[in-house]
Coordinates of C-alpha atoms and ligand atoms in Angstrom, one line a residue:
M1 CA -111.7 133.7 -25.2
R2 CA -111.3 130.0 -25.3
V3 CA -110.2 128.7 -28.7
I4 CA -111.3 125.3 -30.1
P5 CA -108.1 124.1 -31.8
Y6 CA -108.2 122.3 -35.2
A7 CA -106.3 119.4 -33.6
R8 CA -105.1 118.3 -30.2
Q9 CA -103.6 115.3 -28.4
S10 CA -105.6 113.2 -26.0
I11 CA -103.7 112.1 -22.9
S12 CA -105.3 109.5 -20.5
T13 CA -104.2 108.5 -17.1
A14 CA -102.9 105.3 -18.6
D15 CA -100.7 107.3 -20.9
I16 CA -99.3 109.3 -18.0
E17 CA -98.7 106.1 -16.0
A18 CA -96.8 104.5 -18.9
V19 CA -94.5 107.5 -19.1
T20 CA -94.1 107.8 -15.3
K21 CA -93.0 104.1 -15.2
V22 CA -90.2 104.8 -17.6
L23 CA -89.1 107.8 -15.6
C24 CA -88.5 105.5 -12.7
S25 CA -86.6 102.9 -14.8
D26 CA -83.0 102.6 -15.9
Y27 CA -83.5 104.0 -19.4
L28 CA -84.5 107.5 -20.4
T29 CA -83.0 107.4 -23.9
Q30 CA -83.6 104.6 -26.4
G31 CA -84.0 101.4 -24.2
P32 CA -86.1 98.3 -24.0
V33 CA -89.4 100.1 -24.7
I34 CA -88.5 101.1 -28.2
P35 CA -88.3 97.6 -29.7
E36 CA -91.6 96.8 -28.0
F37 CA -93.3 99.9 -29.5
E38 CA -91.8 99.0 -32.9
K39 CA -93.1 95.5 -32.7
A40 CA -96.6 96.7 -31.8
V41 CA -96.8 99.1 -34.7
A42 CA -95.3 96.5 -37.1
A43 CA -97.8 93.9 -36.0
M44 CA -100.7 96.3 -36.4
C45 CA -99.6 97.2 -39.9
D46 CA -98.7 93.6 -40.9
V47 CA -95.1 94.6 -41.9
K48 CA -91.8 93.0 -41.0
Y49 CA -89.6 95.8 -39.7
A50 CA -90.2 99.2 -37.9
V51 CA -87.6 101.8 -36.9
A52 CA -88.7 104.4 -34.4
V53 CA -87.1 107.8 -34.6
N54 CA -87.5 111.3 -33.1
S55 CA -89.7 112.6 -35.9
A56 CA -91.3 111.7 -39.2
T57 CA -89.0 114.2 -40.8
S58 CA -86.0 112.1 -39.5
A59 CA -87.7 108.9 -40.7
L60 CA -88.2 110.4 -44.2
H61 CA -84.6 111.6 -44.2
I62 CA -83.1 108.2 -43.3
A63 CA -85.5 106.4 -45.7
C64 CA -84.2 108.6 -48.5
I65 CA -80.6 107.9 -47.6
A66 CA -81.3 104.1 -47.2
L67 CA -82.8 104.0 -50.7
G68 CA -79.6 105.6 -52.1
L69 CA -81.1 109.1 -52.9
R70 CA -78.2 111.5 -53.5
S71 CA -76.9 114.4 -55.5
G72 CA -78.0 114.1 -59.2
D73 CA -81.1 112.2 -58.2
W74 CA -84.7 113.4 -58.3
L75 CA -87.5 112.8 -55.8
W76 CA -91.1 113.6 -56.8
T77 CA -93.8 114.4 -54.3
T78 CA -97.0 116.3 -54.0
P79 CA -97.2 120.1 -53.4
N80 CA -100.1 119.5 -51.0
T81 CA -98.1 118.4 -48.0
Y82 CA -96.0 119.8 -45.2
V83 CA -92.6 121.1 -46.3
A84 CA -90.9 118.2 -44.5
S85 CA -91.8 115.7 -47.3
A86 CA -89.9 117.6 -49.9
N87 CA -87.1 118.8 -47.6
S88 CA -86.1 115.2 -46.8
A89 CA -84.8 114.9 -50.4
I90 CA -82.9 118.2 -50.3
Y91 CA -81.1 117.0 -47.1
C92 CA -79.6 114.2 -49.4
G93 CA -78.5 116.7 -52.0
A94 CA -81.1 115.5 -54.4
Q95 CA -83.5 117.6 -56.4
V96 CA -87.3 117.8 -55.8
D97 CA -90.1 118.1 -58.3
F98 CA -93.9 118.2 -57.8
V99 CA -96.7 116.2 -59.3
D100 CA -100.1 118.1 -59.2
I101 CA -103.0 116.8 -57.1
D102 CA -106.3 115.1 -57.9
P103 CA -108.9 117.9 -57.4
E104 CA -111.3 115.7 -55.4
T105 CA -109.0 113.7 -53.0
Y106 CA -106.3 116.4 -52.9
N107 CA -103.8 113.5 -53.1
L108 CA -101.0 113.1 -55.7
C109 CA -102.8 112.4 -59.0
P110 CA -101.6 109.0 -60.5
H111 CA -102.7 110.2 -64.0
K112 CA -100.6 113.3 -63.8
L113 CA -97.8 111.2 -62.4
E114 CA -98.0 108.9 -65.5
Q115 CA -97.9 111.8 -67.9
K116 CA -95.0 113.4 -66.1
L117 CA -93.1 110.1 -66.1
R118 CA -93.6 109.7 -69.8
S119 CA -92.1 113.0 -70.6
A120 CA -89.3 112.6 -68.0
E121 CA -88.3 109.3 -69.6
Q122 CA -87.8 111.1 -73.0
D123 CA -85.6 113.7 -71.2
G124 CA -83.7 111.1 -69.3
L125 CA -84.8 112.6 -66.0
L126 CA -86.8 109.9 -64.3
P127 CA -87.1 110.1 -60.5
K128 CA -85.3 107.7 -58.2
V129 CA -88.0 108.1 -55.5
V130 CA -91.6 109.1 -55.6
M131 CA -93.2 110.1 -52.2
P132 CA -97.0 110.0 -52.2
V133 CA -98.6 111.6 -49.1
H134 CA -101.9 110.2 -47.8
F135 CA -103.4 113.6 -47.3
S136 CA -105.9 114.0 -44.4
G137 CA -105.6 110.2 -43.8
Q138 CA -107.1 109.1 -47.1
P139 CA -104.6 106.7 -48.8
C140 CA -103.4 107.5 -52.3
D141 CA -104.2 105.1 -55.1
M142 CA -101.1 103.0 -54.3
E143 CA -101.8 100.1 -56.7
R144 CA -101.6 102.5 -59.7
I145 CA -98.5 104.3 -58.3
S146 CA -96.9 101.0 -57.5
S147 CA -97.5 99.6 -61.1
L148 CA -95.9 102.8 -62.5
S149 CA -92.9 102.2 -60.2
Q150 CA -92.3 98.9 -61.9
R151 CA -92.6 100.4 -65.4
Y152 CA -90.4 103.4 -64.7
N153 CA -88.2 101.8 -62.0
F154 CA -88.5 104.2 -59.1
K155 CA -88.7 103.6 -55.3
I156 CA -91.7 104.6 -53.2
I157 CA -91.7 106.2 -49.8
E158 CA -95.3 106.6 -48.4
D159 CA -95.5 109.7 -46.3
A160 CA -98.3 108.3 -44.1
S161 CA -97.9 111.0 -41.4
H162 CA -101.7 111.4 -41.5
A163 CA -102.6 107.9 -42.0
L164 CA -101.9 105.6 -39.1
G165 CA -104.9 103.3 -38.9
A166 CA -106.1 104.1 -42.5
R167 CA -106.9 101.3 -44.9
Y168 CA -106.5 100.9 -48.6
K169 CA -108.3 98.0 -50.4
N170 CA -108.9 96.4 -47.0
E171 CA -105.3 96.5 -45.9
T172 CA -103.8 98.7 -43.2
T173 CA -101.6 101.5 -44.4
G174 CA -98.0 100.6 -43.4
H175 CA -97.9 97.0 -44.7
C176 CA -95.6 98.3 -47.6
G177 CA -97.2 96.0 -50.2
Y178 CA -97.0 98.9 -52.6
S179 CA -93.9 100.7 -51.4
D180 CA -90.4 100.3 -50.1
V181 CA -90.9 102.3 -46.9
T182 CA -93.9 103.8 -45.1
V183 CA -93.4 106.7 -42.6
F184 CA -95.7 107.7 -39.7
S185 CA -95.6 110.9 -37.6
F186 CA -96.4 110.9 -33.9
H187 CA -96.5 114.7 -33.6
P188 CA -99.3 115.7 -31.1
V189 CA -101.8 116.8 -33.9
K190 CA -101.5 113.4 -35.7
M191 CA -103.3 110.1 -35.0
I192 CA -101.3 109.1 -31.9
T193 CA -98.5 111.0 -30.3
T194 CA -95.1 110.5 -28.6
G195 CA -94.5 114.2 -28.1
E196 CA -92.1 114.4 -31.0
G197 CA -91.6 111.1 -32.9
G198 CA -91.9 109.1 -36.1
M199 CA -91.4 105.6 -37.5
A200 CA -90.2 104.1 -40.7
L201 CA -91.7 100.7 -41.8
T202 CA -90.4 98.3 -44.4
N203 CA -90.4 94.6 -45.4
D204 CA -86.8 94.8 -46.6
K205 CA -84.3 93.6 -44.1
C206 CA -81.4 95.5 -45.6
L207 CA -83.3 98.8 -45.6
A208 CA -84.4 98.2 -42.0
E209 CA -80.8 97.6 -40.9
R210 CA -79.5 100.6 -42.8
M211 CA -82.2 102.9 -41.3
S212 CA -81.6 101.7 -37.7
R213 CA -77.8 102.4 -38.1
L214 CA -78.5 105.8 -39.6
R215 CA -80.7 106.7 -36.6
S216 CA -77.7 106.2 -34.3
H217 CA -74.6 107.7 -35.8
G218 CA -74.1 104.9 -38.4
V219 CA -72.6 102.8 -35.7
T220 CA -73.0 99.0 -35.6
R221 CA -72.3 96.2 -33.2
N222 CA -73.4 93.5 -35.7
E223 CA -70.3 91.5 -36.7
E224 CA -71.8 90.7 -40.1
H225 CA -71.5 94.4 -41.1
M226 CA -68.1 95.1 -39.6
A227 CA -64.8 95.5 -41.5
Q228 CA -63.0 93.7 -38.6
T229 CA -64.5 91.0 -36.4
N230 CA -61.7 90.5 -34.0
G231 CA -62.8 93.1 -31.5
G232 CA -64.0 92.3 -28.0
P233 CA -67.4 93.0 -26.5
W234 CA -66.4 96.7 -26.2
Y235 CA -65.9 96.9 -30.0
Y236 CA -68.1 98.8 -32.4
E237 CA -67.7 100.3 -35.9
Q238 CA -69.0 103.4 -37.6
I239 CA -69.8 102.3 -41.1
D240 CA -72.1 105.1 -42.4
L241 CA -72.5 108.8 -41.6
G242 CA -75.6 108.6 -39.3
F243 CA -77.4 110.9 -37.0
N244 CA -78.8 111.0 -33.5
Y245 CA -82.4 110.5 -34.5
R246 CA -83.2 108.1 -31.7
M247 CA -86.6 108.0 -29.9
S248 CA -86.4 108.0 -26.1
D249 CA -88.1 105.4 -24.0
L250 CA -90.3 108.1 -22.5
S251 CA -91.7 108.8 -26.0
G252 CA -91.9 105.1 -26.8
A253 CA -93.9 104.4 -23.7
L254 CA -96.4 107.2 -24.5
G255 CA -96.6 105.8 -28.1
Q256 CA -97.3 102.3 -26.9
A257 CA -100.1 103.5 -24.6
Q258 CA -101.5 105.7 -27.3
L259 CA -101.4 102.9 -29.9
A260 CA -103.7 100.9 -27.6
R261 CA -106.3 103.7 -27.9
L262 CA -106.0 104.1 -31.7
D263 CA -109.2 102.1 -32.6
Q264 CA -111.1 104.3 -30.1
F265 CA -109.5 107.4 -31.6
I266 CA -110.6 106.5 -35.1
V267 CA -114.2 105.5 -34.0
R268 CA -114.6 109.0 -32.5
R269 CA -113.1 110.8 -35.4
R270 CA -115.5 108.9 -37.7
Q271 CA -118.4 110.1 -35.6
I272 CA -117.3 113.7 -35.7
V273 CA -116.9 113.4 -39.5
A274 CA -120.3 111.9 -39.9
T275 CA -121.8 114.8 -38.0
Y276 CA -120.0 117.4 -40.1
N277 CA -121.0 115.6 -43.3
R278 CA -124.7 115.5 -42.2
E279 CA -124.9 119.0 -40.8
L280 CA -123.0 120.8 -43.5
A281 CA -124.5 118.9 -46.5
N282 CA -126.8 121.8 -47.3
L283 CA -124.2 124.5 -47.3
P284 CA -122.7 125.7 -50.5
V285 CA -119.2 124.3 -49.7
M286 CA -117.5 121.1 -50.9
L287 CA -117.2 118.3 -48.4
P288 CA -114.3 115.8 -48.3
V289 CA -114.6 113.2 -51.1
Q290 CA -113.7 109.6 -50.3
R291 CA -112.7 107.0 -52.8
E292 CA -114.3 103.5 -52.6
Y293 CA -110.8 101.9 -52.1
A294 CA -110.0 104.1 -49.1
E295 CA -110.9 104.1 -45.4
S296 CA -109.5 107.3 -44.1
S297 CA -108.0 107.6 -40.6
W298 CA -109.5 111.2 -40.7
H299 CA -106.5 113.2 -39.5
L300 CA -108.1 116.3 -41.1
Y301 CA -111.5 117.5 -42.1
V302 CA -111.1 120.0 -44.9
L303 CA -113.8 122.0 -46.6
R304 CA -113.5 123.8 -49.9
V305 CA -114.9 127.2 -50.3
D306 CA -115.4 128.5 -53.8
E307 CA -116.4 132.1 -53.5
A308 CA -118.4 132.0 -56.7
V309 CA -120.6 129.3 -55.1
S310 CA -120.3 130.0 -51.4
R311 CA -120.6 133.8 -51.9
I312 CA -117.9 134.2 -49.2
S313 CA -114.2 134.0 -49.7
R314 CA -112.1 131.5 -47.8
N315 CA -110.1 134.3 -46.2
V316 CA -113.2 136.1 -44.9
L317 CA -114.7 132.9 -43.6
F318 CA -111.4 132.0 -42.0
M319 CA -111.2 135.4 -40.1
R320 CA -114.9 135.2 -39.0
L321 CA -114.4 131.7 -37.5
R322 CA -111.1 132.7 -35.9
D323 CA -112.9 135.8 -34.4
Q324 CA -115.4 133.4 -32.8
G325 CA -112.7 131.2 -31.2
I326 CA -112.8 128.5 -33.8
G327 CA -109.2 127.5 -34.5
V328 CA -109.5 126.8 -38.2
N329 CA -106.4 126.2 -40.2
V330 CA -105.1 125.8 -43.8
H331 CA -103.5 122.5 -45.0
Y332 CA -101.5 123.3 -47.0
L333 CA -99.8 126.2 -48.7
P334 CA -98.3 124.5 -51.8
V335 CA -94.7 123.6 -51.1
H336 CA -93.5 124.8 -54.5
T337 CA -94.7 128.3 -53.8
Q338 CA -92.7 128.6 -50.6
P339 CA -89.8 131.2 -51.0
Y340 CA -87.2 128.5 -50.5
Y341 CA -88.6 126.5 -53.5
R342 CA -89.3 129.6 -55.6
Q343 CA -85.5 130.2 -55.3
K344 CA -85.1 126.9 -57.1
G345 CA -87.2 128.1 -60.0
F346 CA -90.8 127.0 -59.2
R347 CA -93.5 129.5 -60.2
D348 CA -97.2 130.1 -59.6
G349 CA -99.2 128.0 -62.1
Y350 CA -96.8 125.0 -61.9
C351 CA -99.4 122.9 -60.0
P352 CA -102.7 124.6 -60.7
N353 CA -104.9 122.1 -58.9
A354 CA -102.9 122.4 -55.7
E355 CA -102.8 126.2 -55.9
R356 CA -106.6 126.5 -56.5
Y357 CA -107.3 124.1 -53.7
S358 CA -104.9 125.8 -51.3
A359 CA -106.7 129.2 -51.9
Q360 CA -110.1 127.7 -51.1
T361 CA -109.4 125.2 -48.3
I362 CA -110.2 125.5 -44.6
T363 CA -109.6 122.8 -41.9
L364 CA -112.2 122.4 -39.2
P365 CA -111.6 121.2 -35.7
L366 CA -111.3 117.4 -35.6
F367 CA -109.8 115.5 -32.7
F368 CA -110.7 112.7 -30.2
D369 CA -111.6 115.0 -27.3
L370 CA -113.7 117.4 -29.3
T371 CA -117.0 117.5 -27.5
D372 CA -120.4 117.4 -29.2
E373 CA -121.1 120.9 -27.8
D374 CA -117.9 122.3 -29.2
Q375 CA -118.6 120.7 -32.6
A376 CA -122.1 122.2 -32.5
K377 CA -120.5 125.6 -31.9
V378 CA -118.3 125.1 -34.9
I379 CA -121.2 124.1 -37.1
K380 CA -123.3 127.0 -35.9
A381 CA -120.5 129.5 -36.5
L382 CA -120.0 128.2 -40.0
R383 CA -123.7 128.3 -40.9
F384 CA -123.9 131.8 -39.6
A385 CA -120.9 133.0 -41.5
I386 CA -122.0 131.5 -44.8
C387 CA -125.8 131.9 -44.7
D388 CA -126.7 134.8 -42.5
R389 CA -125.1 137.9 -44.0
Ligands
PLP1 C1 -96.5 116.2 -39.7 C2 -96.0 115.9 -41.0 C3 -94.6 115.6 -41.3 C4 -93.6 115.8 -40.3 O1 -93.8 115.1 -39.1 P1 -92.8 115.4 -37.9 O2 -93.1 114.2 -37.0 O3 -93.3 116.6 -37.2 O4 -91.5 115.5 -38.3 C5 -94.3 115.2 -42.6 N1 -95.2 115.0 -43.5 C6 -96.5 115.3 -43.3 C7 -97.4 115.1 -44.5 C8 -96.9 115.7 -42.1 O5 -98.2 116.0 -41.9

């Protein structure tokens, strides 16, 4: 049986030609394409610096290090995210805590954040970094989070893995007006793809330099940063413990070609969302809620199925749709309930909104190449599962 996936890359002949061109060039690893791709993303986002790396996970990791996150520090994030957001802090030896979500947007709740900051201040346990995640492509309320960062003196990393092309208060996500660093993912299910890949954006020159060193072993050829400057043109220095997190020119070329298609991608995603919103409006399920300040990039379309209202459980609905070749998914299992985080002492009930949401949510297929016929099939299967029993 053919399965309609929940997400999928779209590769055009122009994308293929861009990659093929690199294959015939001098550079397969990081070469001249990477700064071009970085400039294109930075220009689109209206931000000064961009550092391309081999995944968003790597970008989150080097952003945490560059902001000085280390043992003894706390990073707070949302439980409604992929595990990578929280793990980036653990890599640095820091501790992670979770702020519960807003039950309508499923994003980190600024009100809950404020309450938690107030009590953390009394206990002397304020976070060094807060990492909001723009879930499904809808930006968090960054103005509120940013004003809290000034009062409580923490840094902000936006995990915008879902949100390339999203807008908040008429500005493109990534401009870092409300954060220190913004991170995008170019995994194939996300807004554009480089195969594997990610990027860290910032307006801070020091952070940008630190992150680009960390992406390549902590090695510099910039004399301003060296202990000795009397070396010749062969001379370089390792001044940090970095990694090999570089993005290859093959990936960068695919990214450049994909970026040129982003507007088209978003237009089509909006069409698909409008059709879901219209066709599912009469079903006893909760459709995605958008805030007036947000223009989502629509990475995900998630429904909420409350058994008391829908008269079908999420799990039964999920299995019925899967049985009919609809590749539904769940975004996300709350990170604090993962066995690794339970080991650190987190328990059920710690973030009740995220836990309730997670038990009721189902992600429908949404991607650029989804045909009208396939979407109609999804809608029909959903109607049948919920209404005709
Ligand atoms: C996909 C994703 C990541 C990880 O991205 P990679 O590029 O696969 O490392 C991190 N955070 C969120 C919210 C994501 O959706």
